[in-house]
Coordinates of C-alpha atoms in Angstrom, one line a residue:
X1 CA 182.4 20.0 9.4
X2 CA 185.2 20.5 11.9
X3 CA 186.8 17.4 13.4
X4 CA 185.3 18.1 16.8
X5 CA 181.7 18.4 15.6
X6 CA 180.8 14.9 16.9
X7 CA 182.2 15.7 20.3
X8 CA 180.2 18.9 20.4
X9 CA 177.1 16.9 19.4
X10 CA 177.6 14.3 22.2
X11 CA 178.1 17.1 24.7
X12 CA 174.9 18.9 23.6
X13 CA 172.9 15.7 23.7
X14 CA 174.3 14.9 27.2
X15 CA 173.4 18.5 28.3
X16 CA 169.8 18.2 27.1
X17 CA 169.5 14.8 28.7
X18 CA 170.7 16.1 32.1
X19 CA 168.2 18.9 31.9
X20 CA 165.5 16.5 31.0
X21 CA 166.4 14.1 33.7
X22 CA 166.3 17.0 36.2
X23 CA 163.1 18.7 35.0
X24 CA 161.3 15.9 33.1
X25 CA 159.3 18.4 31.0
X26 CA 159.5 17.1 27.5
X27 CA 159.3 13.4 28.2
X28 CA 156.4 13.9 30.6
X29 CA 154.4 16.1 28.2
X30 CA 155.0 13.7 25.2
X31 CA 154.2 10.6 27.2
X32 CA 151.1 12.2 28.7
X33 CA 149.9 13.2 25.2
X34 CA 150.6 9.7 23.8
X35 CA 149.0 7.8 26.7
X36 CA 146.0 10.1 26.7
X37 CA 145.5 9.7 23.0
X38 CA 145.7 5.9 23.2
X39 CA 143.2 5.8 26.1
X40 CA 140.8 7.9 24.1
X41 CA 141.3 5.6 21.1
X42 CA 140.6 2.7 23.3
X43 CA 137.3 4.1 24.6
X44 CA 136.3 5.1 21.1
X45 CA 136.9 1.7 19.7
X46 CA 135.6 -0.3 22.6
X47 CA 133.6 -3.3 21.4
X48 CA 134.5 -2.8 17.8
X49 CA 136.4 -5.3 15.6
X50 CA 139.5 -3.4 14.7
X51 CA 141.3 -4.4 11.5
X52 CA 145.0 -3.6 10.7
X53 CA 143.8 -1.2 7.9
X54 CA 142.3 1.0 10.7
X55 CA 144.7 0.3 13.6
X56 CA 148.0 1.0 11.8
X57 CA 147.1 4.5 10.7
X58 CA 146.0 5.3 14.2
X59 CA 149.4 4.2 15.6
X60 CA 151.3 6.5 13.3
X61 CA 148.9 9.4 13.9
X62 CA 149.6 9.1 17.7
X63 CA 153.3 8.9 17.1
X64 CA 153.3 11.9 14.8
X65 CA 151.4 14.2 17.2
X66 CA 153.4 12.9 20.1
X67 CA 156.6 13.7 18.3
X68 CA 155.6 17.2 17.2
X69 CA 154.2 18.0 20.7
X70 CA 157.6 17.7 22.2
X71 CA 160.5 17.0 19.8
X72 CA 160.0 20.1 17.7
X73 CA 160.5 22.3 20.8
X74 CA 164.2 21.6 21.4
X75 CA 165.3 24.7 19.6
X76 CA 162.4 26.9 20.9
X77 CA 163.6 26.2 24.4
X78 CA 167.0 27.5 23.5
X79 CA 165.5 30.7 22.0
X80 CA 163.1 31.4 24.8
X81 CA 165.7 30.6 27.5
X82 CA 168.2 33.0 25.9
X83 CA 170.9 30.3 25.5
X84 CA 170.8 30.1 21.7
X85 CA 173.5 32.8 21.3
X86 CA 175.8 31.1 23.8
X87 CA 175.3 27.7 22.1
X88 CA 176.1 29.3 18.8
X89 CA 179.4 30.6 20.1
X90 CA 180.3 27.3 21.9
X91 CA 179.6 24.8 19.1
X92 CA 179.4 24.5 15.4
X93 CA 176.1 24.4 13.6
X94 CA 176.6 20.8 12.6
X95 CA 177.4 19.8 16.2
X96 CA 174.2 21.6 17.5
X97 CA 172.0 19.9 14.9
X98 CA 173.4 16.4 15.4
X99 CA 173.3 16.8 19.2
X100 CA 169.6 17.9 19.1
X101 CA 168.8 15.0 16.7
X102 CA 170.4 12.5 19.1
X103 CA 168.4 13.9 21.9
X104 CA 165.2 13.7 19.9
X105 CA 166.0 10.1 18.9
X106 CA 166.4 9.1 22.6
X107 CA 163.2 10.9 23.6
X108 CA 161.1 9.3 20.8
X109 CA 162.7 6.0 21.7
X110 CA 161.3 6.3 25.2
X111 CA 157.9 7.3 23.9
X112 CA 157.9 4.3 21.5
X113 CA 158.8 1.9 24.3
X114 CA 155.7 3.0 26.2
X115 CA 153.2 3.9 23.5
X116 CA 153.6 1.1 21.0
X117 CA 153.1 -1.8 23.5
X118 CA 150.2 0.1 25.0
X119 CA 148.7 0.6 21.6
X120 CA 148.9 -3.1 20.8
X121 CA 147.4 -3.9 24.2
X122 CA 144.5 -1.6 23.7
X123 CA 143.7 -2.4 20.1
X124 CA 144.5 -6.1 20.3
X125 CA 146.3 -5.9 17.0
X126 CA 148.0 -9.2 16.2
X127 CA 151.7 -9.0 15.2
X128 CA 152.6 -12.3 13.4
X129 CA 156.1 -11.1 12.7
X130 CA 157.3 -9.1 15.6
X131 CA 160.8 -8.5 14.2
X132 CA 159.4 -7.0 11.0
X133 CA 157.0 -4.8 13.0
X134 CA 159.7 -3.5 15.3
X135 CA 162.0 -2.8 12.4
X136 CA 159.4 -0.7 10.7
X137 CA 158.5 1.2 13.9
X138 CA 162.2 1.9 14.6
X139 CA 163.2 3.1 11.2
X140 CA 159.9 5.1 10.9
X141 CA 160.6 6.7 14.3
X142 CA 164.1 7.7 13.2
X143 CA 162.8 9.4 10.1
X144 CA 160.1 11.1 12.2
X145 CA 162.7 12.4 14.6
X146 CA 164.9 13.7 11.8
X147 CA 161.9 15.7 10.3
X148 CA 160.8 17.0 13.7
X149 CA 164.3 18.3 14.5
X150 CA 164.7 20.5 11.4
X151 CA 161.1 21.7 11.6
X152 CA 161.8 22.7 15.2
X153 CA 164.9 24.6 14.1
X154 CA 162.9 26.5 11.4
X155 CA 159.9 27.3 13.7
X156 CA 162.2 28.5 16.5
X157 CA 163.2 31.5 14.4
X158 CA 159.6 32.5 13.7
X159 CA 157.3 34.7 15.7
X160 CA 154.0 32.7 15.4
X161 CA 155.6 29.4 16.5
X162 CA 152.5 27.6 17.8
X163 CA 150.7 27.8 14.5
X164 CA 153.7 26.9 12.4
X165 CA 154.5 23.5 14.0
X166 CA 151.5 21.7 12.5
X167 CA 151.3 23.8 9.4
X168 CA 155.0 23.2 8.5
X169 CA 155.4 19.8 10.0
X170 CA 152.5 17.9 8.4
X171 CA 153.4 18.5 4.7
X172 CA 157.0 17.5 5.5
X173 CA 156.0 14.3 7.3
X174 CA 153.1 13.3 5.0
X175 CA 155.2 11.1 2.6
X176 CA 156.8 9.5 5.6
X177 CA 153.5 8.7 7.2
X178 CA 152.2 7.1 4.0
X179 CA 155.3 4.9 3.7
X180 CA 155.2 4.0 7.4
X181 CA 151.5 3.0 7.2
X182 CA 152.1 0.8 4.2
X183 CA 155.2 -0.9 5.6
X184 CA 153.5 -1.5 9.0
X185 CA 150.4 -3.0 7.3
X186 CA 152.6 -5.5 5.5
X187 CA 154.5 -6.3 8.6
X188 CA 151.3 -7.2 10.6
X189 CA 149.1 -8.4 7.7
X190 CA 148.3 -11.9 6.5
X191 CA 151.1 -11.6 3.9
X192 CA 153.7 -11.0 6.6
X193 CA 156.0 -13.6 5.0
X194 CA 156.1 -11.4 1.9
X195 CA 159.5 -9.6 2.0
X196 CA 158.1 -6.8 -0.2
X197 CA 157.8 -4.9 3.0
X198 CA 161.6 -4.5 2.9
X199 CA 161.1 -2.1 0.0
X200 CA 159.0 0.1 2.3
X201 CA 161.7 0.0 5.0
X202 CA 164.2 1.0 2.4
X203 CA 161.9 4.0 1.7
X204 CA 161.9 4.9 5.4
X205 CA 165.7 4.7 5.6
X206 CA 166.0 6.8 2.4
X207 CA 163.6 9.4 3.8
X208 CA 165.6 9.7 7.0
X209 CA 168.9 9.9 5.1
X210 CA 167.6 12.5 2.8
X211 CA 166.2 14.5 5.6
X212 CA 169.4 14.4 7.6
X213 CA 171.5 15.3 4.6
X214 CA 169.3 18.2 3.7
X215 CA 169.2 19.4 7.3
X216 CA 173.0 19.4 7.6
X217 CA 173.2 21.6 4.5
X218 CA 170.5 24.1 5.5
X219 CA 170.8 24.1 9.2
X220 CA 173.8 26.5 9.4
X221 CA 171.9 29.2 7.6
X222 CA 168.9 28.6 9.8
X223 CA 170.8 28.5 13.1
X224 CA 173.0 31.5 12.5
X225 CA 170.0 33.7 11.6
X226 CA 169.4 36.4 14.2

């Protein structure tokens, strides 16, 4: 990596945030999807006694589809807008990837701030250890954003983009979803004092680190493909 890659990353992230602040396309679509999904879940589960074994997977399903409905499109917008070539000349591949990742993290953070409290309100899921619960959601969201970013880069170079998002994204994210569900159940369950959930958080951190490291290695080949 060049010494200026992090400056390029910050500039690209700031550029995407300015565009988003002006147009509000991605955050609106992602939030609308998340809120609509949660409202549907609320109506479907009305009057039912919802246990954590059922509620926790629903939370991560909503976050997964919300993430891949918006986060994976960051590179597609560059390709469809004709700005990918200019971005390729203006910044290194590493700077582009990290900048897009930072933007996705910010976007998913906004979604989480709205969707997670709304989910808890609708389902009435008790959270005996709020700190543990927040930690799991935060690290799981970071891992989810890292996966969505590289999947978006791969799909942006394909022709049948719409069909590839789910087909390519779900197998990549499946191990993450399994770890996140287990960790969240332990954080909100009766055994919340059991610090074994920390092992699951370590798995989430390891997944995110592995995904980012692999993405940094393969992204230049993906991004520089015409």
